[in-house]
C-alpha cells in the first residue's frame, strides 16, 4: 500500500539538506557523498534528508537527481540508493523467499513469541505509526496492521505477502540509508535482522534509526549476541538430534539451515551491543533473553517431525533442490510471495503450541544468554545545537 502519509515521510536515502551546525552543514551533493557518515551522525542531530518531489510514478531528488519508482499496482515505493553499499543478502532473492514458506497466518510459535514481546516492550497503542525495519515479506507488519497499528515496512527485497501490499505502507530500501525524514516514526522494531549485517552495518542502522525516531521515539530489536547460557546447551543437544534426524530424512532441517545461512553475527556480547547503541546516541533500557527449551522441543523437533511424517503420508515429495526451478522462468515475474493460508484446525493447534512456548519467556526471560529483546531509547542530546543557520 502507498498511503498519502507515506509521501510526507519519505526522503532521498543518500541526500542531506545543506543546513546544519558548523560541523555538519554542507554545500551541494558532493558533501552528501563524501561526508555522509559524520554529517548524519553529528551531535546536533545532523541535517534532515532531502524531501522528494512527486511527479507521476516517480519521486525526484533535486539534490542528486535520482528518480525513485512508485509501484502503485504492486503497492510499494522503491527507495534503494542507486549506488550499492556493499554486500547483498540472500533475502534479495525471490526463490529464497518462496522457499522460506511464509504465509499470511498470524505469527505463531516462536514468531508469535517475538511478535508478542515486541508489542509488550514497545508498548504500542492502536492507531500509532510503527516502522518495521527489515520487514521481509511483511508478516509482522501485516499482523501490526491487523492489530490496528499504522505499519510501514522497509526491506531490501520487493517480495511481499499480498495482504501486506494492501494494508501496510511498503518501502524497498536499505536499512543503512533509511529513506525517511527525521522524527518520522514514534516507534520502530527490527526482528531477526541485525544478525544479517556486519558490525559497520549495525552501526549505520542504529544511527539511521536514531535519526528517524527523533528524541522521543523507541526501538525494539530482537537479535542475538554471541553468548550462551547453560540452558542453551539443552537447545544445542536438541539441534544435534534434529540434524541427525534431518540426515536420516526424518525431518526437514534444510529450511532452518537456509534461514541462518547468511548470518554474520556481528554482536559479540551484550556489552558490545550497549556500546554500539551508545555510539549512535541510543541506550538499551530493558532486555529480555530468549532461552529456548519449550521451543527447542516443540518447534525445532516435534513440529518438524510431524510435518515430515504428514508430508510422507500424502506422498508429497519434498521440494526439489536448488536450480531445478528454471522451467518456471517463462511465467510472468512473481512480485508477491507466500504459501496458502493454513486451515482453521492447524491454526488452532498453532495457537496452543504458541501458548506453550510462552513458558520459555516466563521461566527464563531473565537468564542471560545470546538471543534477546532489547528496548532502546534515544539519549537526549547533551548540548543544544549551535544556531548556525542564523547570521552571526
Ligand atoms: Zn551538526
Ligand atoms: Zn545530495
Ligand atoms: Zn538525492
Tab-separated table of C-alpha atoms and ligand atoms in Angstrom:
chain	number	residue	atom	x	y	z
A	1	UNK	CA	0.000	0.000	0.000
A	2	UNK	CA	1.135	3.564	-0.541
A	3	UNK	CA	-0.817	5.890	1.734
A	4	UNK	CA	-0.722	9.696	1.406
A	5	UNK	CA	1.082	9.929	4.772
A	6	UNK	CA	3.956	7.850	3.380
A	7	UNK	CA	4.790	10.623	0.919
A	8	UNK	CA	5.175	13.012	3.852
A	9	UNK	CA	7.749	10.733	5.465
A	10	UNK	CA	9.954	9.577	2.623
A	11	UNK	CA	13.183	11.280	1.584
A	12	UNK	CA	16.171	10.604	-0.636
A	13	UNK	CA	18.124	7.811	1.093
A	14	UNK	CA	21.518	9.373	0.402
A	15	UNK	CA	20.986	13.150	0.331
A	16	UNK	CA	21.263	15.516	3.277
A	17	UNK	CA	19.982	19.083	3.360
A	18	UNK	CA	22.661	21.769	3.374
A	19	UNK	CA	21.532	23.306	6.697
A	20	UNK	CA	23.347	22.205	9.835
A	21	UNK	CA	25.693	23.249	12.597
A	22	UNK	CA	29.273	24.319	11.895
A	23	UNK	CA	30.415	20.697	11.663
A	24	UNK	CA	27.572	19.174	9.655
A	25	UNK	CA	26.405	21.837	7.225
A	26	UNK	CA	27.069	21.047	3.594
A	27	UNK	CA	27.182	22.645	0.211
A	28	UNK	CA	25.916	20.575	-2.665
A	29	UNK	CA	25.707	16.901	-3.422
A	30	UNK	CA	29.451	16.271	-3.128
A	31	UNK	CA	29.052	16.679	0.628
A	32	UNK	CA	26.247	14.070	0.646
A	33	UNK	CA	28.682	11.591	-0.863
A	34	UNK	CA	32.000	12.340	0.814
A	35	UNK	CA	30.822	13.387	4.292
A	36	UNK	CA	27.615	11.371	4.721
A	37	UNK	CA	28.629	9.418	7.839
A	38	UNK	CA	29.928	12.285	10.014
A	39	UNK	CA	27.138	14.636	8.931
A	40	UNK	CA	24.262	12.234	9.574
A	41	UNK	CA	25.692	11.272	12.973
A	42	UNK	CA	26.503	14.844	14.021
A	43	UNK	CA	25.985	15.552	17.717
A	44	UNK	CA	23.499	18.300	16.898
A	45	UNK	CA	21.223	15.702	15.327
A	46	UNK	CA	22.521	16.243	11.819
A	47	UNK	CA	20.786	17.650	8.760
A	48	UNK	CA	17.471	16.190	7.639
A	49	UNK	CA	17.263	14.153	4.448
A	50	UNK	CA	16.140	15.830	1.246
A	51	UNK	CA	12.407	15.674	0.501
A	52	UNK	CA	11.337	14.166	-2.808
A	53	UNK	CA	9.100	15.725	-5.397
A	54	UNK	CA	6.216	13.618	-6.663
A	55	UNK	CA	5.944	13.537	-10.455
A	56	UNK	CA	3.515	10.866	-11.615
A	57	UNK	CA	5.041	7.489	-10.930
A	58	UNK	CA	8.436	8.781	-9.865
A	59	UNK	CA	9.839	10.652	-6.889
A	60	UNK	CA	12.568	13.114	-7.819
A	61	UNK	CA	15.528	14.197	-5.708
A	62	UNK	CA	16.581	17.734	-6.536
A	63	UNK	CA	19.982	17.183	-4.864
A	64	UNK	CA	21.352	14.043	-6.576
A	65	UNK	CA	18.912	13.922	-9.472
A	66	UNK	CA	17.797	10.368	-8.685
A	67	UNK	CA	14.389	9.168	-9.836
A	68	UNK	CA	12.726	6.656	-7.494
A	69	UNK	CA	9.888	4.497	-8.811
A	70	UNK	CA	6.433	4.445	-7.255
A	71	UNK	CA	4.975	0.982	-7.941
A	72	UNK	CA	1.323	1.757	-7.355
A	73	UNK	CA	-0.130	-1.551	-8.544
A	74	UNK	CA	2.381	-3.587	-6.561
A	75	UNK	CA	1.912	-1.333	-3.535
A	76	UNK	CA	5.425	-0.154	-2.740
A	77	UNK	CA	7.900	2.673	-3.280
A	78	UNK	CA	11.403	1.843	-4.478
A	79	UNK	CA	13.929	3.906	-2.471
A	80	UNK	CA	17.132	1.869	-2.616
A	81	UNK	CA	20.264	4.014	-3.042
A	82	UNK	CA	21.412	3.983	-6.648
A	83	UNK	CA	24.931	3.134	-5.568
A	84	UNK	CA	25.495	-0.221	-3.861
A	85	UNK	CA	26.531	-0.094	-0.200
A	86	UNK	CA	28.396	-3.363	-0.201
A	87	UNK	CA	27.436	-6.987	0.073
A	88	UNK	CA	23.869	-8.057	-0.551
A	89	UNK	CA	21.889	-10.809	1.120
A	90	UNK	CA	20.033	-13.978	0.130
A	91	UNK	CA	16.896	-12.178	1.211
A	92	UNK	CA	17.020	-10.186	-2.011
A	93	UNK	CA	16.452	-13.405	-3.955
A	94	UNK	CA	12.887	-14.291	-4.925
A	95	UNK	CA	13.312	-18.043	-4.864
A	96	UNK	CA	14.847	-17.822	-1.399
A	97	UNK	CA	11.691	-16.080	-0.220
A	98	UNK	CA	9.452	-18.739	-1.731
A	99	UNK	CA	11.390	-21.466	-0.028
A	100	UNK	CA	11.070	-19.796	3.377
A	101	UNK	CA	7.412	-20.762	3.123
A	102	UNK	CA	5.878	-17.607	4.630
A	103	UNK	CA	2.076	-17.406	4.832
A	104	UNK	CA	-0.393	-14.730	5.878
A	105	UNK	CA	-1.288	-16.640	9.024
A	106	UNK	CA	-0.760	-14.569	12.179
A	107	UNK	CA	2.730	-15.027	13.700
A	108	UNK	CA	2.670	-18.305	15.616
A	109	UNK	CA	5.178	-20.388	17.572
A	110	UNK	CA	8.485	-18.555	18.064
A	111	UNK	CA	7.346	-15.873	15.610
A	112	UNK	CA	4.313	-15.417	17.860
A	113	UNK	CA	6.592	-15.022	20.879
A	114	UNK	CA	8.634	-12.379	19.052
A	115	UNK	CA	5.506	-10.519	17.978
A	116	UNK	CA	4.018	-10.589	21.473
A	117	UNK	CA	7.194	-9.395	23.207
A	118	UNK	CA	7.783	-6.736	20.595
A	119	UNK	CA	4.346	-5.279	21.282
A	120	UNK	CA	4.676	-5.698	25.030
A	121	UNK	CA	8.066	-3.972	25.355
A	122	UNK	CA	7.450	-1.358	22.685
A	123	UNK	CA	4.071	-0.645	24.263
A	124	UNK	CA	2.449	0.406	21.002
A	125	UNK	CA	-1.143	1.584	21.053
A	126	UNK	CA	-3.857	1.306	18.376
A	127	UNK	CA	-3.548	3.941	15.697
A	128	UNK	CA	0.146	4.538	16.384
A	129	UNK	CA	2.588	4.544	13.459
A	130	UNK	CA	5.264	1.879	13.654
A	131	UNK	CA	8.191	1.129	11.354
A	132	UNK	CA	9.269	-2.450	10.640
A	133	UNK	CA	12.995	-2.381	9.875
A	134	UNK	CA	13.720	-5.380	7.682
A	135	UNK	CA	10.109	-6.374	7.205
A	136	UNK	CA	10.781	-9.294	4.835
A	137	UNK	CA	7.547	-10.380	3.172
A	138	UNK	CA	5.651	-8.229	5.687
A	139	UNK	CA	4.298	-10.883	8.052
A	140	UNK	CA	4.862	-8.917	11.290
A	141	UNK	CA	3.802	-5.624	9.715
A	142	UNK	CA	0.633	-7.297	8.452
A	143	UNK	CA	-0.095	-8.534	11.972
A	144	UNK	CA	0.533	-4.997	13.286
A	145	UNK	CA	-1.995	-3.537	10.913
A	146	UNK	CA	-4.476	-6.282	11.853
A	147	UNK	CA	-3.956	-5.105	15.447
A	148	UNK	CA	-4.881	-1.538	14.492
A	149	UNK	CA	-1.393	-0.046	14.111
A	150	UNK	CA	-0.308	2.025	11.137
A	151	UNK	CA	2.547	-0.118	9.924
A	152	UNK	CA	5.260	0.759	7.429
A	153	UNK	CA	7.651	-1.940	6.298
A	154	UNK	CA	11.075	-1.390	4.769
A	155	UNK	CA	13.098	-4.185	3.230
A	156	UNK	CA	15.787	-4.667	0.577
A	157	UNK	CA	13.684	-7.138	-1.383
A	158	UNK	CA	10.442	-6.291	-3.216
A	159	UNK	CA	8.700	-9.581	-2.400
A	160	UNK	CA	5.676	-9.086	-0.205
A	161	UNK	CA	2.650	-11.027	1.009
A	162	UNK	CA	-0.459	-9.958	-0.957
A	163	UNK	CA	-2.153	-8.883	2.296
A	164	UNK	CA	0.803	-6.665	3.200
A	165	UNK	CA	0.618	-4.848	-0.137
A	166	UNK	CA	-2.991	-3.962	0.737
A	167	UNK	CA	-2.687	-2.836	4.370
A	168	UNK	CA	0.958	-1.902	5.035
A	169	UNK	CA	2.938	1.020	3.627
A	170	UNK	CA	5.842	-0.673	1.874
A	171	UNK	CA	9.220	0.731	1.000
A	172	UNK	CA	12.045	-1.103	-0.702
A	173	UNK	CA	15.152	0.397	0.835
A	174	UNK	CA	18.448	-0.177	2.594
A	175	UNK	CA	18.364	-0.028	6.411
A	176	UNK	CA	21.806	1.605	6.355
A	177	UNK	CA	20.364	4.569	4.422
A	178	UNK	CA	16.799	4.861	5.666
A	179	UNK	CA	14.768	6.865	3.148
A	180	UNK	CA	12.765	8.760	5.773
A	181	UNK	CA	12.838	12.237	7.262
A	182	UNK	CA	13.824	12.930	10.877
A	183	UNK	CA	11.201	12.168	13.533
A	184	UNK	CA	9.059	10.234	11.069
A	185	UNK	CA	8.024	7.461	13.430
A	186	UNK	CA	7.376	7.281	17.185
A	187	UNK	CA	8.213	3.567	17.262
A	188	UNK	CA	10.187	1.028	15.257
A	189	UNK	CA	11.146	-2.606	15.571
A	190	UNK	CA	13.597	-4.952	13.940
A	191	UNK	CA	13.113	-8.685	14.437
A	192	UNK	CA	15.770	-11.212	13.340
A	193	UNK	CA	17.580	-8.642	11.186
A	194	UNK	CA	20.756	-7.242	12.781
A	195	UNK	CA	22.489	-10.639	12.756
A	196	UNK	CA	22.495	-10.467	8.944
A	197	UNK	CA	24.634	-7.297	8.897
A	198	UNK	CA	28.295	-6.750	9.644
A	199	UNK	CA	29.380	-4.535	12.528
A	200	UNK	CA	29.654	-1.413	10.371
A	201	UNK	CA	26.157	-2.147	9.069
A	202	UNK	CA	24.715	-2.402	12.586
A	203	UNK	CA	26.355	0.949	13.449
A	204	UNK	CA	24.759	2.563	10.399
A	205	UNK	CA	21.318	1.075	11.064
A	206	UNK	CA	21.372	2.358	14.654
A	207	UNK	CA	22.369	5.876	13.569
A	208	UNK	CA	19.597	5.887	10.952
A	209	UNK	CA	17.023	4.570	13.434
A	210	UNK	CA	18.033	7.263	15.953
A	211	UNK	CA	17.513	9.917	13.290
A	212	UNK	CA	14.137	8.621	12.113
A	213	UNK	CA	12.818	8.156	15.678
A	214	UNK	CA	13.897	11.578	16.889
A	215	UNK	CA	14.453	12.363	20.574
A	216	UNK	CA	11.388	10.669	21.979
A	217	UNK	CA	10.914	7.531	19.886
A	218	UNK	CA	11.553	3.949	20.910
A	219	UNK	CA	13.083	0.981	19.150
A	220	UNK	CA	12.727	-2.716	19.832
A	221	UNK	CA	15.232	-5.187	18.446
A	222	UNK	CA	15.286	-8.952	18.576
A	223	UNK	CA	18.669	-10.367	17.643
A	224	UNK	CA	21.473	-12.272	19.294
A	225	UNK	CA	24.862	-11.701	20.869
A	226	UNK	CA	27.495	-14.428	20.554
A	227	UNK	CA	26.888	-15.654	24.087
A	228	UNK	CA	25.057	-18.566	25.574
A	229	UNK	CA	23.710	-19.747	28.886
A	230	UNK	CA	23.730	-23.194	30.462
A	231	UNK	CA	20.129	-23.573	29.377
A	232	UNK	CA	21.293	-23.100	25.777
A	233	UNK	CA	23.259	-26.358	25.931
A	234	UNK	CA	19.921	-28.152	26.066
A	235	UNK	CA	18.970	-26.493	22.799
A	236	UNK	CA	22.279	-27.451	21.219
A	237	UNK	CA	21.575	-31.068	22.158
A	238	UNK	CA	18.143	-30.883	20.535
A	239	UNK	CA	19.694	-29.284	17.444
A	240	UNK	CA	22.224	-32.090	17.125
A	241	UNK	CA	19.383	-34.575	17.301
A	242	UNK	CA	17.402	-32.593	14.704
A	243	UNK	CA	20.407	-32.621	12.384
A	244	UNK	CA	20.744	-36.384	12.755
A	245	UNK	CA	17.058	-36.857	12.029
A	246	UNK	CA	17.465	-34.470	9.096
A	247	UNK	CA	20.246	-36.600	7.638
A	248	UNK	CA	18.059	-39.660	8.103
A	249	UNK	CA	15.340	-37.861	6.125
A	250	UNK	CA	13.005	-37.770	9.112
A	251	UNK	CA	12.794	-34.005	9.333
A	252	UNK	CA	13.373	-31.074	7.020
A	253	UNK	CA	16.426	-29.454	8.549
A	254	UNK	CA	17.173	-27.573	5.358
A	255	UNK	CA	14.864	-24.614	5.870
A	256	UNK	CA	16.341	-23.631	9.224
A	257	UNK	CA	19.880	-24.025	7.909
A	258	UNK	CA	18.928	-21.867	4.934
A	259	UNK	CA	17.493	-19.116	7.120
A	260	UNK	CA	20.736	-18.902	9.052
A	261	UNK	CA	22.948	-19.281	6.004
A	262	UNK	CA	23.985	-15.641	5.774
A	263	UNK	CA	24.229	-14.769	9.452
A	264	UNK	CA	27.252	-12.578	10.124
A	265	UNK	CA	26.727	-12.427	13.881
A	266	UNK	CA	28.282	-9.001	14.430
A	267	UNK	CA	27.318	-8.595	18.096
A	268	UNK	CA	29.962	-10.181	20.330
A	269	UNK	CA	28.365	-9.576	23.709
A	270	UNK	CA	25.605	-7.560	25.350
A	271	UNK	CA	28.206	-5.005	26.442
A	272	UNK	CA	29.340	-4.728	22.823
A	273	UNK	CA	25.762	-4.015	21.741
A	274	UNK	CA	25.385	-1.430	24.529
A	275	UNK	CA	28.498	0.289	23.188
A	276	UNK	CA	27.204	0.272	19.603
A	277	UNK	CA	23.919	1.800	20.801
A	278	UNK	CA	25.721	4.413	22.840
A	279	UNK	CA	27.823	5.492	19.821
A	280	UNK	CA	24.568	6.041	17.923
A	281	UNK	CA	23.026	8.120	20.716
A	282	UNK	CA	20.833	5.282	21.952
A	283	UNK	CA	20.530	3.349	25.185
A	284	UNK	CA	19.173	-0.144	25.934
A	285	UNK	CA	16.663	0.440	28.716
A	286	UNK	CA	15.273	-3.076	29.015
A	287	UNK	CA	16.451	-6.537	27.991
A	288	UNK	CA	14.713	-9.896	27.951
A	289	UNK	CA	16.511	-13.059	26.960
A	290	UNK	CA	15.149	-15.892	24.868
A	291	UNK	CA	16.380	-19.200	26.287
A	292	UNK	CA	14.614	-21.872	24.318
A	293	UNK	CA	13.573	-25.101	25.978
A	294	UNK	CA	9.905	-25.464	25.050
A	295	UNK	CA	10.686	-24.027	21.601
A	296	UNK	CA	13.509	-26.495	21.004
A	297	UNK	CA	11.301	-29.474	21.811
A	298	UNK	CA	8.017	-28.269	20.311
A	299	UNK	CA	9.084	-26.285	17.248
A	300	UNK	CA	12.570	-27.449	16.282
A	301	UNK	CA	11.919	-31.124	16.835
A	302	UNK	CA	8.293	-32.130	17.382
A	303	UNK	CA	6.720	-29.958	14.757
A	304	UNK	CA	9.230	-30.792	12.056
A	305	UNK	CA	8.920	-34.490	12.704
A	306	UNK	CA	5.165	-34.090	12.409
A	307	UNK	CA	5.453	-32.054	9.179
A	308	UNK	CA	7.707	-34.612	7.597
A	309	UNK	CA	5.516	-37.554	8.604
A	310	UNK	CA	2.438	-35.788	7.283
A	311	UNK	CA	4.193	-34.962	4.014
A	312	UNK	CA	5.121	-38.624	3.639
A	313	UNK	CA	1.562	-39.680	4.379
A	314	UNK	CA	0.433	-37.503	1.498
A	315	UNK	CA	3.270	-38.845	-0.685
A	316	UNK	CA	4.200	-35.282	-1.469
A	317	UNK	CA	7.831	-35.132	-2.460
A	318	UNK	CA	9.974	-32.585	-0.636
A	319	UNK	CA	10.706	-29.540	-2.816
A	320	UNK	CA	13.456	-30.131	-5.361
A	321	UNK	CA	16.897	-28.869	-4.510
A	322	UNK	CA	18.135	-25.536	-5.919
A	323	UNK	CA	18.369	-24.808	-9.668
A	324	UNK	CA	15.509	-27.183	-10.623
A	325	UNK	CA	13.160	-24.230	-10.982
A	326	UNK	CA	14.380	-22.995	-14.350
A	327	UNK	CA	11.236	-24.147	-16.111
A	328	UNK	CA	9.293	-21.581	-14.078
A	329	UNK	CA	11.086	-18.647	-15.622
A	330	UNK	CA	8.710	-18.349	-18.577
A	331	UNK	CA	5.927	-17.168	-16.253
A	332	UNK	CA	5.373	-13.513	-15.509
A	333	UNK	CA	7.755	-12.379	-12.774
A	334	UNK	CA	6.108	-13.017	-9.418
A	335	UNK	CA	6.099	-9.945	-7.177
A	336	UNK	CA	4.267	-11.338	-4.198
A	337	UNK	CA	5.272	-14.348	-2.144
A	338	UNK	CA	3.507	-16.673	0.258
A	339	UNK	CA	2.111	-20.165	0.591
A	340	UNK	CA	-1.558	-20.973	1.149
A	341	UNK	CA	-3.144	-19.982	4.461
A	342	UNK	CA	-3.177	-22.939	6.886
A	343	UNK	CA	-6.589	-24.400	7.782
A	344	UNK	CA	-8.523	-23.468	10.920
A	345	UNK	CA	-7.518	-26.678	12.701
A	346	UNK	CA	-3.819	-26.105	12.057
A	347	UNK	CA	-4.112	-22.509	13.255
A	348	UNK	CA	-5.822	-23.649	16.462
A	349	UNK	CA	-3.042	-26.154	17.151
A	350	UNK	CA	-0.516	-23.413	16.355
A	351	UNK	CA	-2.110	-21.154	18.968
A	352	UNK	CA	-1.991	-23.841	21.642
A	353	UNK	CA	1.673	-24.568	20.888
A	354	UNK	CA	2.466	-20.833	20.914
A	355	UNK	CA	0.966	-20.650	24.372
A	356	UNK	CA	3.277	-23.494	25.452
A	357	UNK	CA	6.267	-21.645	24.032
A	358	UNK	CA	5.481	-18.643	26.223
A	359	UNK	CA	6.804	-20.643	29.152
A	360	UNK	CA	10.361	-20.045	27.897
A	361	UNK	CA	9.961	-16.297	28.438
A	362	UNK	CA	8.123	-16.727	31.737
A	363	UNK	CA	10.720	-19.041	33.262
A	364	UNK	CA	13.980	-17.991	31.618
A	365	UNK	CA	13.421	-14.438	30.362
A	366	UNK	CA	15.873	-13.076	32.950
A	367	UNK	CA	18.612	-15.665	32.409
A	368	UNK	CA	21.384	-14.035	30.383
A	369	UNK	CA	22.011	-15.690	27.025
A	370	UNK	CA	22.662	-14.728	23.370
A	371	UNK	CA	19.195	-14.163	21.826
A	372	UNK	CA	17.492	-11.120	23.323
A	373	UNK	CA	14.796	-8.488	23.039
A	374	UNK	CA	16.169	-5.011	23.642
A	375	UNK	CA	14.039	-1.931	24.224
A	376	UNK	CA	16.105	1.049	23.124
A	377	UNK	CA	15.540	4.752	23.683
A	378	UNK	CA	17.337	7.799	22.333
A	379	UNK	CA	19.721	9.530	24.716
A	380	UNK	CA	18.734	13.209	24.865
A	381	UNK	CA	21.309	15.413	23.147
A	382	UNK	CA	23.609	16.777	25.828
A	383	UNK	CA	24.335	20.028	24.042
A	384	UNK	CA	21.907	22.325	22.296
A	385	UNK	CA	22.783	22.517	18.608
A	386	UNK	CA	24.711	25.679	17.823
A	387	UNK	CA	22.497	28.127	15.970
A	388	UNK	CA	24.482	28.209	12.772
A	389	UNK	CA	21.731	28.922	10.299
A	390	UNK	CA	21.124	32.422	11.617
A	391	UNK	CA	23.588	35.127	10.652
A	392	UNK	CA	26.058	35.932	13.423
B	1	LIG	ZN1	25.660	19.279	13.369
B	2	LIG	ZN1	22.727	15.023	-2.347
B	3	LIG	ZN1	19.254	12.541	-3.587
